[in-house]
PDB file of C-alpha atoms in Angstrom:
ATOM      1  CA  UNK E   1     -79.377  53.725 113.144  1.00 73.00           C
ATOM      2  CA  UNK E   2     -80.207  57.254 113.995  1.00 83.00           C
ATOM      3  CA  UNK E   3     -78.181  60.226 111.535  1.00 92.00           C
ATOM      4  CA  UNK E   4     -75.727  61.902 113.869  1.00 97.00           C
ATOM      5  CA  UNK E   5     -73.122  63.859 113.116  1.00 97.00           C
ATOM      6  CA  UNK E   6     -69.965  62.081 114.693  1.00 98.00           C
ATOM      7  CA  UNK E   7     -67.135  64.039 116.669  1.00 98.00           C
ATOM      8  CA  UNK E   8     -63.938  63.117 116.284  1.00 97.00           C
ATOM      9  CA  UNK E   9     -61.111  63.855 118.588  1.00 97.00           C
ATOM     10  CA  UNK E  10     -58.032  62.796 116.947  1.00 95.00           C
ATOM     11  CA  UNK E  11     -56.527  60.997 113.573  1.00 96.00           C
ATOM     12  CA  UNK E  12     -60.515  61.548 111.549  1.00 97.00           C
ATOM     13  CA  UNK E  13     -59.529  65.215 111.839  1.00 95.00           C
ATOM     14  CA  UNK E  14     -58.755  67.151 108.969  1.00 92.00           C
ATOM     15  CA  UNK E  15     -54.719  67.043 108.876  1.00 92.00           C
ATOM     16  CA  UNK E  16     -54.755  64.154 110.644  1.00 94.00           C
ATOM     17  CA  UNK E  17     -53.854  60.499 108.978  1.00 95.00           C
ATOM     18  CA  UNK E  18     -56.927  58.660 108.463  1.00 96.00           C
ATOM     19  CA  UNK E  19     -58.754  62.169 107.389  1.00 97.00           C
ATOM     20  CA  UNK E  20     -58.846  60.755 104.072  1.00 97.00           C
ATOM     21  CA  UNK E  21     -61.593  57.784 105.162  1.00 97.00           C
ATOM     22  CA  UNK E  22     -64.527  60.254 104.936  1.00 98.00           C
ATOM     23  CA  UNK E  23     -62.829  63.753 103.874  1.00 97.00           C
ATOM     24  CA  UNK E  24     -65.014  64.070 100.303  1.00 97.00           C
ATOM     25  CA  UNK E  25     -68.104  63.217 102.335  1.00 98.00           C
ATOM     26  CA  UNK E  26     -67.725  65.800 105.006  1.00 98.00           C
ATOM     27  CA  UNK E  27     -70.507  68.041 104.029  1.00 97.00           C
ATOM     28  CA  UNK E  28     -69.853  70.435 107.552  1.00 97.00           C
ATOM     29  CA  UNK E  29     -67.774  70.532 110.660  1.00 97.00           C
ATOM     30  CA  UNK E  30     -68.071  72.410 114.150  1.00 97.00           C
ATOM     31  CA  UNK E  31     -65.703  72.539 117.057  1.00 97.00           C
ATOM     32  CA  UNK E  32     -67.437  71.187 120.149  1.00 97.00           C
ATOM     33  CA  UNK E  33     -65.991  69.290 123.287  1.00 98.00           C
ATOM     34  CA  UNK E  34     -67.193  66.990 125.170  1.00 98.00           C
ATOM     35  CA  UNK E  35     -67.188  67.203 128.962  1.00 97.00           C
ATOM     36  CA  UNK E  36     -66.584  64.862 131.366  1.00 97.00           C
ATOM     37  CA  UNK E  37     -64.470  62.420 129.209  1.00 96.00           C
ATOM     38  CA  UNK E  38     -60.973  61.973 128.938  1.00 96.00           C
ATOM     39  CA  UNK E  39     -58.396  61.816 126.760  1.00 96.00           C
ATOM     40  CA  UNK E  40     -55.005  59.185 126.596  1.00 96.00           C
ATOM     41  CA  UNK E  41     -52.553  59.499 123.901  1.00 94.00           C
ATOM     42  CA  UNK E  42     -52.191  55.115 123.014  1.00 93.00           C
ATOM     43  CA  UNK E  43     -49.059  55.490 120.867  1.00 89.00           C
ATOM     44  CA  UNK E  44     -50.066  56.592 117.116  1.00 88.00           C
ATOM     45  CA  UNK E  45     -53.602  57.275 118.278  1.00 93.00           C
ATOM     46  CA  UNK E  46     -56.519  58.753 121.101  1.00 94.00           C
ATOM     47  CA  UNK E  47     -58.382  56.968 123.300  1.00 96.00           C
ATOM     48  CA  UNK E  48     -61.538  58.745 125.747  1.00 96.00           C
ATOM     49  CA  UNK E  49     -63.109  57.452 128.363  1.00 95.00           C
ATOM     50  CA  UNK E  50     -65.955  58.790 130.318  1.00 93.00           C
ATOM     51  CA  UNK E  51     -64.151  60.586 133.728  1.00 93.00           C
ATOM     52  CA  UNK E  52     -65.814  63.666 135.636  1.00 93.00           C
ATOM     53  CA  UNK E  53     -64.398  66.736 135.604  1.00 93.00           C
ATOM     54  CA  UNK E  54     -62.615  66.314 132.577  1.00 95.00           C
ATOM     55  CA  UNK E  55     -63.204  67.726 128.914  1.00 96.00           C
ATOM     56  CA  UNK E  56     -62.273  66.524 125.127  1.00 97.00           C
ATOM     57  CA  UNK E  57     -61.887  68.868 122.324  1.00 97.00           C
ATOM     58  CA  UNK E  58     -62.684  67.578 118.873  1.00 97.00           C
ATOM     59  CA  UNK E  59     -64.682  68.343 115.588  1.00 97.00           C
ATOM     60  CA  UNK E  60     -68.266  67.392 114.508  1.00 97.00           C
ATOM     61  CA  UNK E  61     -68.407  65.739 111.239  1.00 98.00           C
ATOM     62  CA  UNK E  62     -71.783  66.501 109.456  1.00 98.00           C
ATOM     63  CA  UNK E  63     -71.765  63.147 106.582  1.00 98.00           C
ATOM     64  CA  UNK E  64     -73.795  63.557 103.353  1.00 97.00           C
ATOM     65  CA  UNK E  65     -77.059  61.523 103.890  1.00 95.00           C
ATOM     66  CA  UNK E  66     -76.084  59.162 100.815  1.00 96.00           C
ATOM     67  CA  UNK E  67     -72.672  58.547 101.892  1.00 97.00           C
ATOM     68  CA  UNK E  68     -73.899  58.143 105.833  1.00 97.00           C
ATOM     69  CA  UNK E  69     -74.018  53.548 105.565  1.00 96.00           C
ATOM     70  CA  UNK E  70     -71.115  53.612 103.973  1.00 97.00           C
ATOM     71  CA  UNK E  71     -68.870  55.865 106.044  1.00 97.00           C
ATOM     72  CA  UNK E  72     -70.205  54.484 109.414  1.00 97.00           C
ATOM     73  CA  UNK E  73     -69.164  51.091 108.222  1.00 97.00           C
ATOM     74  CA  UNK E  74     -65.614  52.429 107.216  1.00 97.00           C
ATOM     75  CA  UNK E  75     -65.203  54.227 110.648  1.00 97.00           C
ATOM     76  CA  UNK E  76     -66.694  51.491 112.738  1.00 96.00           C
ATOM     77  CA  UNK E  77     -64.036  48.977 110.784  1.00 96.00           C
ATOM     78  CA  UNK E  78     -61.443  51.638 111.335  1.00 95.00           C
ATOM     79  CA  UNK E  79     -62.368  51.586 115.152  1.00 95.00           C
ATOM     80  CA  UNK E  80     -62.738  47.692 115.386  1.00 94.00           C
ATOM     81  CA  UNK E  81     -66.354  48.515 116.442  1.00 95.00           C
ATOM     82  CA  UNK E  82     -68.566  45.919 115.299  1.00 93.00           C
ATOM     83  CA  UNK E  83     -72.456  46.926 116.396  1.00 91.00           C
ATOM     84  CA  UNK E  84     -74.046  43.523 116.553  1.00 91.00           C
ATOM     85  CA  UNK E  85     -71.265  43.088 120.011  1.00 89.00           C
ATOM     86  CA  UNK E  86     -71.571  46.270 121.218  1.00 88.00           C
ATOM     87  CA  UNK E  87     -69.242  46.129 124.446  1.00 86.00           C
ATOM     88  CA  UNK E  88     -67.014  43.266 123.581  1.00 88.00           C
ATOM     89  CA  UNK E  89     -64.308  45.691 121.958  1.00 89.00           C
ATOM     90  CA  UNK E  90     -61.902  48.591 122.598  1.00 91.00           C
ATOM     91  CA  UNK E  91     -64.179  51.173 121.490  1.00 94.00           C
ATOM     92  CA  UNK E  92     -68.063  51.506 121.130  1.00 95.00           C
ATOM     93  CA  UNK E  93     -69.610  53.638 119.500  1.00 96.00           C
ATOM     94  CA  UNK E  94     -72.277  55.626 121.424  1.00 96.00           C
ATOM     95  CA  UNK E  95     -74.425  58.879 121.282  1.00 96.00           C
ATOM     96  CA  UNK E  96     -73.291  61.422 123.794  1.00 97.00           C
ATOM     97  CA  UNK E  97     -74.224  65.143 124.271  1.00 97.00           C
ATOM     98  CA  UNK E  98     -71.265  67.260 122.210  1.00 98.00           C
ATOM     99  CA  UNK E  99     -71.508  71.324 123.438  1.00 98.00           C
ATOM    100  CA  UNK E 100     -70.487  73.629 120.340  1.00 97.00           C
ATOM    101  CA  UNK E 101     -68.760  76.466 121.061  1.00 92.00           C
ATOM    102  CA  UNK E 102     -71.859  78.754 121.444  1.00 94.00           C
ATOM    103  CA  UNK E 103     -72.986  76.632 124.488  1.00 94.00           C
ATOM    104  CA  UNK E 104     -75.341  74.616 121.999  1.00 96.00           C
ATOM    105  CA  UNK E 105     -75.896  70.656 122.721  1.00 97.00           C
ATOM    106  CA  UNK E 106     -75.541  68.576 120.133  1.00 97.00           C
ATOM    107  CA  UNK E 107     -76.203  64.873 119.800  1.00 98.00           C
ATOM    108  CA  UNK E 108     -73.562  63.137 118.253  1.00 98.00           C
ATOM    109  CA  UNK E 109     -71.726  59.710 117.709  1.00 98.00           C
ATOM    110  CA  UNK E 110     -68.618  59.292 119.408  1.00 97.00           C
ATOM    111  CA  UNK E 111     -66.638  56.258 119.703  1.00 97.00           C
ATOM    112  CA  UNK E 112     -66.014  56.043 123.901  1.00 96.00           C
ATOM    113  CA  UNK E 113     -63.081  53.374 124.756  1.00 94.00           C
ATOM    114  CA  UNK E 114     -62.489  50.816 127.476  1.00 90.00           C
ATOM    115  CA  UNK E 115     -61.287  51.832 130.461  1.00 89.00           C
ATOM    116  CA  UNK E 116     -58.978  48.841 130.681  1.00 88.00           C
ATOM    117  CA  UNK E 117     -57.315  49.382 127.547  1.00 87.00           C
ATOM    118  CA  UNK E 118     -55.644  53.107 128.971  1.00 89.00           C
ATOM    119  CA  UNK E 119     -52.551  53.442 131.540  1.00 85.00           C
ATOM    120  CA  UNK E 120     -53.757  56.867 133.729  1.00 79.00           C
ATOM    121  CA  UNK E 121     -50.490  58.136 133.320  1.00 82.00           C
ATOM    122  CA  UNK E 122     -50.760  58.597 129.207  1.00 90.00           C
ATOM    123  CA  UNK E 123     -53.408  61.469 129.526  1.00 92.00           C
ATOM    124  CA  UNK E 124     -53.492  64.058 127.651  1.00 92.00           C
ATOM    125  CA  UNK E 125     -54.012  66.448 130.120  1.00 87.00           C
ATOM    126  CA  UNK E 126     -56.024  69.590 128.401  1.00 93.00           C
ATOM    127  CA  UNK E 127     -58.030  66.809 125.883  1.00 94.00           C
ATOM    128  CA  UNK E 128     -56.675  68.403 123.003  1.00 94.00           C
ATOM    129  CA  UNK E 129     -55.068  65.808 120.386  1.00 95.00           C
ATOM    130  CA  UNK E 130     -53.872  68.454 118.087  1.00 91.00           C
ATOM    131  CA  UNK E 131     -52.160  70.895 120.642  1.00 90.00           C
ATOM    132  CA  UNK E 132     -51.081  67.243 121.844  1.00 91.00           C
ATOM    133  CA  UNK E 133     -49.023  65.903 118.922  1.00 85.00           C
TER     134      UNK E 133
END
């Protein structure tokens, strides 16, 4: 598996509830969005999906090389991604292009959900979780 940074749009943020999976092995974080997904509010938690003209704000997580196994298996389990079905859940987890807010393009792991798993009318409309909740 290639070391990525990840970018999180919602509860892995710092403040957020399940902040505490990977918080001590956070080594640096960026703001970045990602365009042309979209964002749903699913109750207690985000979904994106992949939609043109639309754009997600979130954080890049930079994880400390020894910690990097470990913490992808706790997010992936957090996510109910498992990588030996890749496709057969409600999210994957997928390298996409994240732009920092310099203009930069990073590469980054992101976990991208199912389209049939969101109603159109939950979206968040300016992809922002935070200023969401």
């Amino acid at each position: 598996m290639e070391i990525l940074p990840f970018f999180a749009y919602g509860t892995l943020i710092s403040d957020q509830p399940n902040y505490y999976l990977w918080k001590d092995s956070i080594t640096d974080t960026k703001n970045g969005i990602i365009k042309n997904h979209q964002l749903f509010d699913m109750g207690h938690y985000p979904m994106i999906i992949q939609s043109e003209g639309n754009d997600v704000h979130g954080m890049l997580m930079y994880i400390k090389d020894e910690d990097y196994d470990k913490i992808t298996k706790i997010i992936d389990n957090l996510e109910g991604y498992n990588p030996e079905k890749h496709g057969m859940s409600a999210y994957n987890r997928e390298i996409r292009d994240i732009e920092l807010e310099n203009g930069e393009l990073k590469k980054a792991w992101i976990y991208i959900g199912s389209e049939e798993y969101v109603k159109k009318e939950d979206s968040v409309k300016d992809g922002n979780w935070i200023s969401h909740i």
